[in-house]
């Protein structure tokens, strides 16, 4: 068969699969007969026959099945199914992107132990290796669990599907690691040529680990699961030992080290040396050992091995198709939606002002030795984008699908922000450009959210969505207080230069707006609305307190940054407000929620640390793309990490307070049994 014949057959099978199952084979035989007649028309040339069969097959593939009774679902009904199919790949990519961040932290913890022990390396190395091995073991358990519930293929027992599952899982995890290391290497930072050699290791890992995983799946399918796991781990260690050599050879040449730096005696130590503190290694191994590259690849290998072994033996449950059930019945009040849209508009204006006026205000201070204002400018724009996205999600609760449009809004505004910053569009040009881009993006995502709603929303789902939005906005609201700073250099006139007014003004705006979104979402999550006085106090008091603290941003020796610790207590307070209508014993509930609020203040410290580490891998690439030299600037990013942590906290809180209803099986008992 020619290429056109194969393409036509593929289109015919695609058209066949769009018909109901009982009618597919009859239609396919009829179309195949017509295709055979077109293909063998001797009165026409070969080119005409090829064009005819392609046109016939293409017209069937793009046309809906005939008759209203056989109408197939549209793109809105098919989108949830595609989301479920892509979910495993998204989870695998997220693990690959995050394992380098998480597995690399124990070695940094070991540095703290080195300082505490006065230079002794025994216990710091023990702590580092123990933490890394614990995280690798956790990766194995996570891979086993995900393989049972999220296999990459819908037919894990088919031989071809299993091979494709191994390849796609490896590519997804490797792509996540590659994305992380591309953001770390930076390409624009000083020494970027040396660092850029490290990102070739994930590419080599993707190629080398596939045969090992295929063998492990082959063994597991023959009921040799333990053999596949243990021999797979052993072979993975040998594989990583080999993969540590190519980047080390490249770095040896770039660093100008002697050939003896990598010899027959030192080459086997490259992989183990990546687990230890560089201070206790030889100068060559200390230079060539990679801080978190090899441990993260070990975690990725273990995770992927256990994932593919479990997924090839998983049983996939069929997913019922989504059926259109008529027009959506809005479950949200018009007043709440209007309030949320007003907050979204104010957030959009705040973002446009931050894009247009904070970079030119930060540039003179950066040139005179205060680059922390550059980070403050970036964080303000990210916070304003968060205001717009969360307010849009709140407006869509009960009226559409809130979370996908909110995500698209955030990504779209972030892209527009990056383009405007990279092209130095400031002042009026930047203001009008940001406003225009923001209006187009939010209008599109509003339409998208309303269009994706194909069934009337359930009240419990609406309350769960509002709970998640409240937690995210509450955790992010005081985050900008941590950026409170003041110029440390002296102006030409002899006095200390003052903080540009645009920075505290925008900080007050984004802090108060996020607090308003959080409070409004918490009120929307209640089954019964509170009194007007309670609602007004819930809206005004948190926004007023946090906004008042934000007014002191940029004041020398200001303690406004302490307000950052109020993020988690604010979220707990809002959860208590949602839960309060269920309370019967008010005194006991008051004590319980007060204790939770105090504990959340302590828990806010590790939450901020996680936010710091997570933000490095988001803010760094943004600063590189916009031409600001990468992450190593004076100042710490917090907003992206806090937003990421807030999303996980919001999902957990929503499903704890409002779990999905359980399905009760009805059993018929015969009379007299």
XYZ file of C-alpha atoms in Angstrom, residues 96-450:
355
model
C 10.592 14.806 37.272
C 10.573 18.573 37.705
C 10.278 18.397 41.469
C 12.602 15.520 42.323
C 15.706 17.632 41.656
C 14.406 20.300 44.023
C 13.382 17.892 46.800
C 16.257 15.391 46.605
C 18.828 18.183 46.484
C 17.753 19.693 49.807
C 19.275 17.055 52.173
C 22.768 17.985 51.003
C 22.013 21.617 51.835
C 20.796 20.414 55.248
C 24.132 18.652 55.653
C 25.891 21.996 55.199
C 23.983 23.269 58.254
C 25.193 20.255 60.246
C 28.760 20.955 59.121
C 28.539 24.440 60.607
C 26.967 23.143 63.815
C 29.546 20.379 64.253
C 32.519 22.673 63.860
C 33.733 21.134 60.606
C 33.256 17.449 61.454
C 31.938 15.679 58.333
C 30.884 12.289 59.700
C 27.418 13.112 60.987
C 26.597 15.637 58.227
C 27.353 12.942 55.633
C 25.287 10.406 57.574
C 22.344 12.816 57.727
C 22.634 13.677 54.035
C 22.818 10.060 52.845
C 19.997 8.989 55.189
C 17.687 11.726 53.936
C 18.452 10.990 50.302
C 17.837 7.261 50.745
C 14.593 7.982 52.599
C 13.418 10.212 49.761
C 14.408 7.572 47.196
C 12.370 5.003 49.124
C 9.446 7.431 49.199
C 9.829 7.839 45.435
C 9.546 4.062 45.004
C 6.354 3.917 47.080
C 4.912 6.889 45.215
C 5.692 5.270 41.865
C 3.996 2.038 42.963
C 0.882 3.900 44.123
C 0.613 6.042 40.991
C 1.173 3.040 38.740
C -1.889 1.375 40.257
C -4.194 4.379 39.865
C -2.739 6.419 36.975
C -1.273 4.094 34.321
C -0.225 5.956 31.163
C -2.074 3.528 28.904
C -5.721 2.545 28.850
C -4.684 -0.982 27.785
C -1.782 -1.858 30.103
C -2.051 -5.562 29.264
C -1.443 -5.090 25.534
C 2.176 -5.632 24.467
C 2.444 -2.531 22.284
C 0.661 -0.422 24.883
C 3.111 -1.565 27.561
C 6.108 -0.593 25.420
C 4.569 2.809 24.676
C 3.810 3.260 28.378
C 7.474 2.710 29.256
C 8.633 5.197 26.617
C 6.061 7.884 27.469
C 6.655 7.560 31.221
C 10.414 7.872 30.732
C 10.030 10.863 28.419
C 7.641 12.613 30.823
C 9.913 12.174 33.876
C 13.013 13.046 31.842
C 11.336 16.135 30.403
C 10.547 17.296 33.939
C 14.178 16.864 35.012
C 15.340 18.582 31.840
C 13.058 21.554 32.484
C 14.411 21.877 36.018
C 18.043 21.726 34.974
C 17.494 24.166 32.123
C 16.154 26.638 34.681
C 19.107 25.960 36.986
C 21.848 26.245 34.361
C 20.486 29.613 33.247
C 22.584 30.041 30.075
C 22.809 33.744 30.839
C 24.550 33.553 34.179
C 28.247 33.735 34.720
C 29.779 30.296 34.292
C 26.727 29.205 32.355
C 28.853 27.273 29.857
C 30.031 24.938 32.619
C 26.571 24.571 34.146
C 24.877 23.999 30.800
C 26.739 20.697 30.386
C 24.681 19.234 33.252
C 21.367 19.276 31.416
C 22.676 16.726 28.913
C 22.522 14.069 31.650
C 18.687 13.837 31.656
C 18.838 13.294 27.878
C 21.314 10.457 28.322
C 19.187 9.068 31.148
C 16.064 8.976 28.960
C 17.878 6.968 26.286
C 19.710 4.596 28.617
C 16.956 3.705 31.083
C 14.321 2.588 28.523
C 15.878 -0.892 27.856
C 16.129 -1.484 31.602
C 12.477 -0.567 32.126
C 11.349 -2.722 29.192
C 13.149 -5.700 30.694
C 11.585 -4.980 34.105
C 8.085 -4.902 32.589
C 8.797 -8.133 30.678
C 9.861 -9.838 33.914
C 6.924 -8.467 35.900
C 4.451 -9.749 33.329
C 5.866 -13.235 33.961
C 5.166 -12.964 37.692
C 8.752 -12.161 38.576
C 7.964 -8.847 40.225
C 10.530 -9.072 43.028
C 13.241 -10.049 40.563
C 12.291 -7.126 38.328
C 12.451 -4.691 41.248
C 15.690 -5.768 42.886
C 17.644 -6.481 39.717
C 16.221 -3.277 38.257
C 17.534 -1.275 41.221
C 20.958 -2.929 40.942
C 21.121 -2.334 37.203
C 19.969 1.254 37.739
C 22.852 1.896 40.128
C 25.315 0.580 37.564
C 23.641 2.681 34.881
C 23.913 5.847 36.973
C 27.558 5.053 37.674
C 28.136 5.075 33.908
C 26.014 8.195 33.329
C 28.084 10.159 35.855
C 31.147 9.867 33.631
C 30.240 11.863 30.431
C 29.384 15.195 32.145
C 32.423 14.795 34.393
C 34.694 14.431 31.354
C 33.181 17.537 29.778
C 33.556 19.534 33.002
C 37.156 18.371 33.347
C 37.961 19.897 29.963
C 36.083 23.133 30.635
C 37.593 23.591 34.086
C 41.101 22.844 32.831
C 41.707 19.978 35.256
C 44.493 17.476 34.591
C 43.706 14.135 32.992
C 44.465 12.432 36.295
C 41.342 14.066 37.794
C 39.335 11.196 36.299
C 41.257 7.951 36.350
C 40.506 4.290 36.861
C 40.515 4.857 40.625
C 38.420 8.052 40.750
C 35.818 7.338 38.032
C 33.870 4.784 40.157
C 33.657 7.393 42.940
C 31.878 10.044 40.876
C 28.371 8.732 41.594
C 28.869 8.048 45.353
C 30.629 11.414 45.761
C 27.430 13.212 44.766
C 25.879 12.085 48.080
C 28.639 13.524 50.290
C 29.742 16.975 51.363
C 32.307 18.480 48.928
C 34.427 19.723 51.823
C 35.535 16.186 52.645
C 36.399 15.156 49.090
C 39.520 15.591 47.056
C 39.677 18.854 45.042
C 38.960 16.985 41.810
C 35.976 15.029 43.142
C 34.724 18.077 45.020
C 34.660 19.999 41.742
C 33.187 17.224 39.629
C 30.539 15.960 42.042
C 27.092 17.309 41.222
C 25.032 18.819 44.011
C 21.665 17.229 43.234
C 21.952 15.857 39.708
C 22.859 12.241 40.423
C 20.683 11.796 43.564
C 17.706 13.186 41.668
C 18.384 10.781 38.799
C 18.497 7.934 41.322
C 15.096 8.983 42.651
C 13.760 9.283 39.097
C 15.071 5.825 38.172
C 13.525 4.196 41.250
C 10.231 6.012 40.785
C 9.932 5.139 37.098
C 10.949 1.509 37.682
C 8.256 0.917 40.310
C 5.742 2.936 38.293
C 6.028 0.945 35.064
C 6.138 -2.405 36.907
C 2.897 -1.618 38.712
C 1.163 0.066 35.779
C 1.702 -2.916 33.451
C -0.331 -5.030 35.880
C -3.011 -2.447 36.647
C -6.675 -2.817 35.820
C -8.083 0.303 34.185
C -11.686 1.101 34.905
C -13.693 2.450 31.957
C -14.512 6.127 32.276
C -18.152 6.942 31.522
C -18.604 9.594 28.823
C -19.779 13.063 29.759
C -23.311 13.679 28.510
C -24.748 17.112 27.894
C -27.643 17.675 30.233
C -29.018 20.932 28.958
C -28.269 24.554 29.762
C -26.324 25.379 32.878
C -28.250 26.716 35.824
C -26.143 29.366 37.541
C -25.823 28.615 41.247
C -23.900 31.761 42.149
C -25.462 34.979 43.262
C -25.199 37.917 40.925
C -23.862 40.148 43.710
C -21.001 37.785 44.525
C -20.073 37.325 40.865
C -20.179 41.074 40.321
C -17.998 41.670 43.367
C -15.476 39.089 42.179
C -15.387 40.610 38.696
C -14.832 44.047 40.229
C -11.889 42.682 42.235
C -10.577 41.074 39.044
C -10.768 44.436 37.252
C -8.931 46.186 40.078
C -6.310 43.455 40.073
C -5.888 43.852 36.326
C -5.354 47.599 36.700
C -2.903 46.994 39.563
C -0.946 44.510 37.438
C -0.794 46.945 34.511
C 0.477 49.713 36.814
C 3.095 47.377 38.270
C 4.245 46.342 34.784
C 4.465 49.921 33.575
C 5.974 51.754 36.550
C 7.792 49.456 38.986
C 10.656 48.409 36.633
C 11.716 52.003 35.819
C 11.478 52.839 39.524
C 13.678 49.850 40.420
C 16.351 50.393 37.736
C 18.056 53.478 39.308
C 18.207 51.760 42.689
C 19.594 48.610 41.085
C 22.319 50.633 39.361
C 23.332 52.267 42.653
C 23.597 49.005 44.571
C 20.042 48.085 45.673
C 19.018 45.212 43.360
C 16.471 43.880 45.859
C 13.929 46.254 44.314
C 14.143 44.278 41.083
C 12.887 41.205 42.945
C 10.187 43.288 44.635
C 8.962 44.436 41.214
C 8.758 40.865 39.912
C 6.937 39.675 43.022
C 4.382 42.496 42.852
C 3.459 41.584 39.297
C 3.134 37.906 40.214
C 0.922 38.821 43.177
C -1.306 40.982 40.970
C -1.660 38.089 38.500
C -2.693 35.901 41.438
C -5.389 38.446 42.333
C -6.806 38.334 38.812
C -6.745 34.521 38.578
C -8.337 33.870 41.986
C -11.003 36.543 41.503
C -11.897 35.084 38.095
C -12.153 31.613 39.631
C -14.460 32.952 42.357
C -16.659 34.661 39.775
C -16.981 31.392 37.841
C -17.949 29.264 40.847
C -21.493 28.128 40.088
C -21.402 29.739 36.642
C -18.684 27.813 34.870
C -15.541 25.765 35.270
C -13.313 27.895 37.515
C -9.901 26.242 37.684
C -8.872 25.683 34.063
C -9.748 29.296 33.091
C -7.901 30.558 36.188
C -4.818 28.581 35.152
C -5.024 29.846 31.573
C -5.434 33.390 32.893
C -2.329 33.105 35.071
C -0.225 31.624 32.284
C -1.482 34.181 29.755
C -0.845 37.180 31.985
C 2.564 35.820 32.975
C 3.467 35.422 29.309
C 2.324 38.958 28.537
C 4.235 40.236 31.576
C 7.428 38.487 30.421
C 7.132 39.859 26.883
C 6.488 43.414 28.068
C 9.387 43.263 30.526
C 11.793 41.703 28.028
C 10.999 44.398 25.433
C 11.229 47.237 28.007
C 7.652 48.402 27.490
C 7.223 50.813 30.408
C 5.349 54.036 31.062
C 2.206 54.720 29.066
C 3.118 52.199 26.401
C 3.513 49.450 28.973
C 0.334 50.502 30.784
C -1.840 50.432 27.652
C -0.210 47.246 26.397
C -0.741 45.454 29.710
C -4.356 46.630 29.979
C -5.111 45.564 26.415
C -3.515 42.148 26.845
C -5.225 41.651 30.202
C -8.683 42.494 28.882
C -8.304 40.113 25.926
C -6.998 37.266 28.100
C -9.613 37.591 30.835
C -12.457 37.959 28.314
C -11.324 34.764 26.591
C -10.960 32.814 29.820
C -14.356 34.028 31.072
C -15.911 32.740 27.856
C -13.941 29.511 28.187
C -15.126 28.930 31.748
C -18.777 29.526 30.824
